[in-house]
mmCIF file of C-alpha atoms in Angstrom:
data_model
loop_
_atom_site.group_PDB
_atom_site.id
_atom_site.type_symbol
_atom_site.label_atom_id
_atom_site.label_comp_id
_atom_site.label_asym_id
_atom_site.label_seq_id
_atom_site.Cartn_x
_atom_site.Cartn_y
_atom_site.Cartn_z
ATOM 1 C CA MET A 995 57.063 100.716 125.392
ATOM 2 C CA ASN A 996 57.364 103.719 123.088
ATOM 3 C CA HIS A 997 61.176 103.624 123.477
ATOM 4 C CA PHE A 998 61.149 99.982 122.333
ATOM 5 C CA ILE A 999 59.162 100.881 119.198
ATOM 6 C CA VAL A 1000 61.531 103.743 118.352
ATOM 7 C CA THR A 1001 64.548 101.445 118.869
ATOM 8 C CA PHE A 1002 63.014 98.720 116.693
ATOM 9 C CA GLU A 1003 62.228 101.229 113.947
ATOM 10 C CA SER A 1004 65.824 102.504 114.076
ATOM 11 C CA LEU A 1005 67.210 98.967 113.811
ATOM 12 C CA ASN A 1006 64.819 98.209 110.967
ATOM 13 C CA ALA A 1007 65.967 101.342 109.095
ATOM 14 C CA LEU A 1008 69.631 100.408 109.607
ATOM 15 C CA PHE A 1009 69.002 96.900 108.327
ATOM 16 C CA TRP A 1010 67.236 98.053 105.151
ATOM 17 C CA HIS A 1011 69.883 100.694 104.482
ATOM 18 C CA ASP A 1012 72.269 97.861 103.521
ATOM 19 C CA PRO A 1013 70.596 94.460 104.041
ATOM 20 C CA VAL A 1014 73.363 92.393 102.405
ATOM 21 C CA ALA A 1015 76.003 93.862 104.720
ATOM 22 C CA GLN A 1016 73.744 93.273 107.726
ATOM 23 C CA ILE A 1017 73.027 89.656 106.686
ATOM 24 C CA ILE A 1018 76.767 88.997 106.381
ATOM 25 C CA GLY A 1019 77.154 90.490 109.865
ATOM 26 C CA LEU A 1020 74.460 88.156 111.179
ATOM 27 C CA ILE A 1021 76.118 85.123 109.548
ATOM 28 C CA ALA A 1022 79.344 86.211 111.224
ATOM 29 C CA LEU A 1023 77.379 86.215 114.472
ATOM 30 C CA ILE A 1024 76.703 82.480 114.171
ATOM 31 C CA VAL A 1025 80.337 81.685 113.331
ATOM 32 C CA GLY A 1026 81.611 83.923 116.125
ATOM 33 C CA VAL A 1027 79.374 82.470 118.830
ATOM 34 C CA ARG A 1028 80.507 79.026 117.745
ATOM 35 C CA ALA A 1029 84.119 80.213 118.133
ATOM 36 C CA PHE A 1030 83.749 81.254 121.746
ATOM 37 C CA LEU A 1031 81.926 78.071 122.718
ATOM 38 C CA HIS A 1032 85.147 76.120 122.103
ATOM 39 C CA ARG A 1033 87.383 75.363 125.041
ATOM 40 C CA ASP A 1034 90.101 74.246 122.625
ATOM 41 C CA ASP A 1035 92.347 77.251 121.877
ATOM 42 C CA GLN A 1036 93.206 76.022 118.373
ATOM 43 C CA LYS A 1037 89.567 75.615 117.312
ATOM 44 C CA LEU A 1038 88.855 79.062 118.735
ATOM 45 C CA ARG A 1039 91.569 80.509 116.484
ATOM 46 C CA TYR A 1040 90.190 78.780 113.364
ATOM 47 C CA TYR A 1041 86.648 79.989 113.972
ATOM 48 C CA LEU A 1042 87.925 83.492 114.746
ATOM 49 C CA THR A 1043 89.697 83.472 111.387
ATOM 50 C CA ALA A 1044 86.389 82.865 109.600
ATOM 51 C CA PHE A 1045 84.435 85.229 111.840
ATOM 52 C CA THR A 1046 86.766 88.196 111.406
ATOM 53 C CA PHE A 1047 86.959 87.603 107.661
ATOM 54 C CA LEU A 1048 83.156 87.822 107.440
ATOM 55 C CA MET A 1049 83.179 90.933 109.612
ATOM 56 C CA SER A 1050 85.752 92.558 107.338
ATOM 57 C CA ILE A 1051 83.352 92.079 104.413
ATOM 58 C CA HIS A 1052 80.517 93.489 106.545
ATOM 59 C CA PHE A 1053 82.525 96.596 107.448
ATOM 60 C CA PHE A 1054 83.781 97.136 103.878
ATOM 61 C CA MET A 1055 80.178 97.060 102.652
ATOM 62 C CA LEU A 1056 79.217 99.642 105.283
ATOM 63 C CA GLY A 1057 82.115 101.877 104.196
ATOM 64 C CA LEU A 1058 83.893 101.516 107.541
ATOM 65 C CA TRP A 1059 87.384 101.122 106.107
ATOM 66 C CA ILE A 1060 89.472 101.151 109.276
ATOM 67 C CA ALA A 1061 87.230 98.589 110.986
ATOM 68 C CA ALA A 1062 87.276 96.493 107.788
ATOM 69 C CA ILE A 1063 91.067 96.540 107.575
ATOM 70 C CA MET A 1064 91.400 95.797 111.308
ATOM 71 C CA ALA A 1065 89.000 92.854 110.956
ATOM 72 C CA LEU A 1066 90.877 91.540 107.900
ATOM 73 C CA LEU A 1067 94.154 91.913 109.757
ATOM 74 C CA GLY A 1068 92.528 90.138 112.718
ATOM 75 C CA SER A 1069 91.539 87.270 110.432
ATOM 76 C CA ALA A 1070 95.107 86.855 109.169
ATOM 77 C CA ARG A 1071 96.392 87.205 112.734
ATOM 78 C CA SER A 1072 94.095 84.479 114.066
ATOM 79 C CA TYR A 1073 95.162 82.114 111.316
ATOM 80 C CA VAL A 1074 98.894 82.824 111.678
ATOM 81 C CA SER A 1075 98.672 82.502 115.476
ATOM 82 C CA SER A 1076 97.380 78.959 114.959
ATOM 83 C CA LEU A 1077 100.737 78.204 113.328
ATOM 84 C CA THR A 1078 103.165 80.115 115.576
ATOM 85 C CA ASN A 1079 103.341 82.136 118.783
ATOM 86 C CA ASN A 1080 106.537 83.929 117.742
ATOM 87 C CA PHE A 1081 106.933 87.324 119.417
ATOM 88 C CA TRP A 1082 108.253 89.025 116.262
ATOM 89 C CA VAL A 1083 105.352 87.779 114.181
ATOM 90 C CA MET A 1084 102.977 89.147 116.814
ATOM 91 C CA LEU A 1085 104.821 92.470 116.823
ATOM 92 C CA THR A 1086 104.500 92.631 113.026
ATOM 93 C CA PHE A 1087 100.710 92.332 113.316
ATOM 94 C CA LEU A 1088 100.592 94.978 116.046
ATOM 95 C CA LEU A 1089 102.732 97.416 114.081
ATOM 96 C CA ALA A 1090 100.708 96.821 110.914
ATOM 97 C CA ALA A 1091 97.479 97.607 112.777
ATOM 98 C CA TRP A 1092 98.882 100.759 114.346
ATOM 99 C CA LEU A 1093 100.569 102.032 111.174
ATOM 100 C CA ILE A 1094 97.495 101.444 109.016
ATOM 101 C CA ALA A 1095 94.792 102.671 111.357
ATOM 102 C CA ILE A 1096 96.149 105.424 113.561
ATOM 103 C CA PRO A 1097 97.251 107.831 110.800
ATOM 104 C CA ASN A 1098 93.959 107.239 108.958
ATOM 105 C CA SER A 1099 91.663 107.737 111.953
ATOM 106 C CA SER A 1100 89.670 110.915 111.641
ATOM 107 C CA GLU A 1101 87.469 110.243 114.668
ATOM 108 C CA TRP A 1102 88.223 108.709 118.066
ATOM 109 C CA VAL A 1103 85.670 105.929 117.455
ATOM 110 C CA HIS A 1104 87.968 104.532 114.747
ATOM 111 C CA LEU A 1105 90.655 103.882 117.359
ATOM 112 C CA LEU A 1106 88.474 101.402 119.265
ATOM 113 C CA PRO A 1107 89.038 98.605 116.709
ATOM 114 C CA VAL A 1108 92.800 99.286 116.880
ATOM 115 C CA LEU A 1109 92.740 98.778 120.638
ATOM 116 C CA GLY A 1110 90.521 95.694 120.234
ATOM 117 C CA VAL A 1111 92.848 94.185 117.623
ATOM 118 C CA SER A 1112 95.882 94.948 119.788
ATOM 119 C CA LEU A 1113 94.395 93.172 122.809
ATOM 120 C CA GLY A 1114 93.293 90.241 120.646
ATOM 121 C CA THR A 1115 96.701 90.000 118.994
ATOM 122 C CA TRP A 1116 98.508 89.789 122.317
ATOM 123 C CA ALA A 1117 95.923 87.247 123.497
ATOM 124 C CA VAL A 1118 96.143 84.793 120.592
ATOM 125 C CA PHE A 1119 99.930 84.926 120.326
ATOM 126 C CA ARG A 1120 101.025 85.088 123.961
ATOM 127 C CA GLU A 1121 98.256 83.696 126.163
ATOM 128 C CA LYS A 1122 96.319 80.465 126.618
ATOM 129 C CA GLY A 1123 93.070 79.356 128.217
ATOM 130 C CA ILE A 1124 91.352 81.779 130.579
ATOM 131 C CA ARG A 1125 93.983 84.537 130.234
ATOM 132 C CA MET A 1126 93.629 84.455 126.439
ATOM 133 C CA ARG A 1127 89.850 84.661 126.660
ATOM 134 C CA PHE A 1128 89.960 87.426 129.279
ATOM 135 C CA LEU A 1129 92.132 89.647 127.072
ATOM 136 C CA MET A 1130 89.877 88.843 124.144
ATOM 137 C CA SER A 1131 86.905 89.953 126.250
ATOM 138 C CA MET A 1132 88.616 93.283 126.852
ATOM 139 C CA GLY A 1133 89.039 93.599 123.074
ATOM 140 C CA THR A 1134 85.395 92.619 122.670
ATOM 141 C CA VAL A 1135 84.356 95.605 124.780
ATOM 142 C CA CYS A 1136 86.279 97.849 122.359
ATOM 143 C CA TRP A 1137 84.620 96.293 119.312
ATOM 144 C CA PHE A 1138 81.166 96.360 120.953
ATOM 145 C CA SER A 1139 81.537 100.066 121.659
ATOM 146 C CA HIS A 1140 82.698 100.742 118.102
ATOM 147 C CA ASN A 1141 79.935 98.711 116.492
ATOM 148 C CA TYR A 1142 77.239 100.297 118.618
ATOM 149 C CA LEU A 1143 78.484 103.821 117.907
ATOM 150 C CA VAL A 1144 78.740 103.321 114.111
ATOM 151 C CA GLY A 1145 75.413 101.486 113.713
ATOM 152 C CA SER A 1146 76.575 97.950 112.958
ATOM 153 C CA ILE A 1147 73.586 95.889 114.137
ATOM 154 C CA GLY A 1148 75.141 92.471 113.606
ATOM 155 C CA GLY A 1149 78.487 93.649 114.954
ATOM 156 C CA ALA A 1150 77.006 95.027 118.183
ATOM 157 C CA ILE A 1151 74.888 91.917 118.742
ATOM 158 C CA ILE A 1152 77.888 89.694 118.026
ATOM 159 C CA GLU A 1153 80.184 91.417 120.477
ATOM 160 C CA GLY A 1154 77.503 91.505 123.184
ATOM 161 C CA LEU A 1155 76.912 87.780 122.760
ATOM 162 C CA PHE A 1156 80.665 87.160 122.723
ATOM 163 C CA LEU A 1157 80.962 88.737 126.150
ATOM 164 C CA VAL A 1158 78.278 86.389 127.478
ATOM 165 C CA VAL A 1159 79.476 83.233 125.688
ATOM 166 C CA ASN A 1160 83.155 83.889 126.381
ATOM 167 C CA SER A 1161 82.382 84.529 130.072
ATOM 168 C CA ARG A 1162 80.507 81.228 130.194
ATOM 169 C CA THR A 1163 83.436 79.393 128.589
ATOM 170 C CA MET A 1164 85.932 81.051 130.960
ATOM 171 C CA PHE A 1165 83.775 79.956 133.898
ATOM 172 C CA LYS A 1166 83.725 76.362 132.600
ATOM 173 C CA LEU A 1167 87.512 76.414 132.132
ATOM 174 C CA PHE A 1168 87.908 77.786 135.658
ATOM 175 C CA LYS A 1169 85.724 74.992 137.058
ATOM 176 C CA GLU A 1170 87.734 72.382 135.131
ATOM 177 C CA GLN A 1171 90.989 73.763 136.534
ATOM 178 C CA ALA A 1172 89.551 73.783 140.066
ATOM 179 C CA ILE A 1173 88.530 70.130 139.726
ATOM 180 C CA LEU A 1174 92.014 69.165 138.501
ATOM 181 C CA ARG A 1175 93.667 70.790 141.547
#
């Protein structure tokens, strides 16, 4: 019980350190959960565009520049992938992420969003259905780890919920495919 109280006090302190940034992160949570509830790939991309844009604001406000830039790039990527699945466009997003983040990473934790964005980029441009969501889940693990390690309350909660909600949606898609066979 004492561990719970200490954890709650730590979360409370993080929240009040920058409440506006944390509120934006929590709003992003709602948009993001809504994204992964969709079985329609196109709607997923649109909601991800809004979610990652909100997360970029959250990270900028927390002073986490690499995560903020990766989230902003992820927002543009999700939107553009709703218009095209062109390999060269995808490669442009991957190279932009790597060239911006890797040289500016001073700690290994800053590379987790780069890996998450890379997995998500491949997923939204080259995959569909369950395979797209599976790769996105792998990226989610990267973002969850990053958010937890840097103290982003909303970000860690979001990514944890995404793993659950996305797994549920993948299961439903799998059941639908099994019924159609």
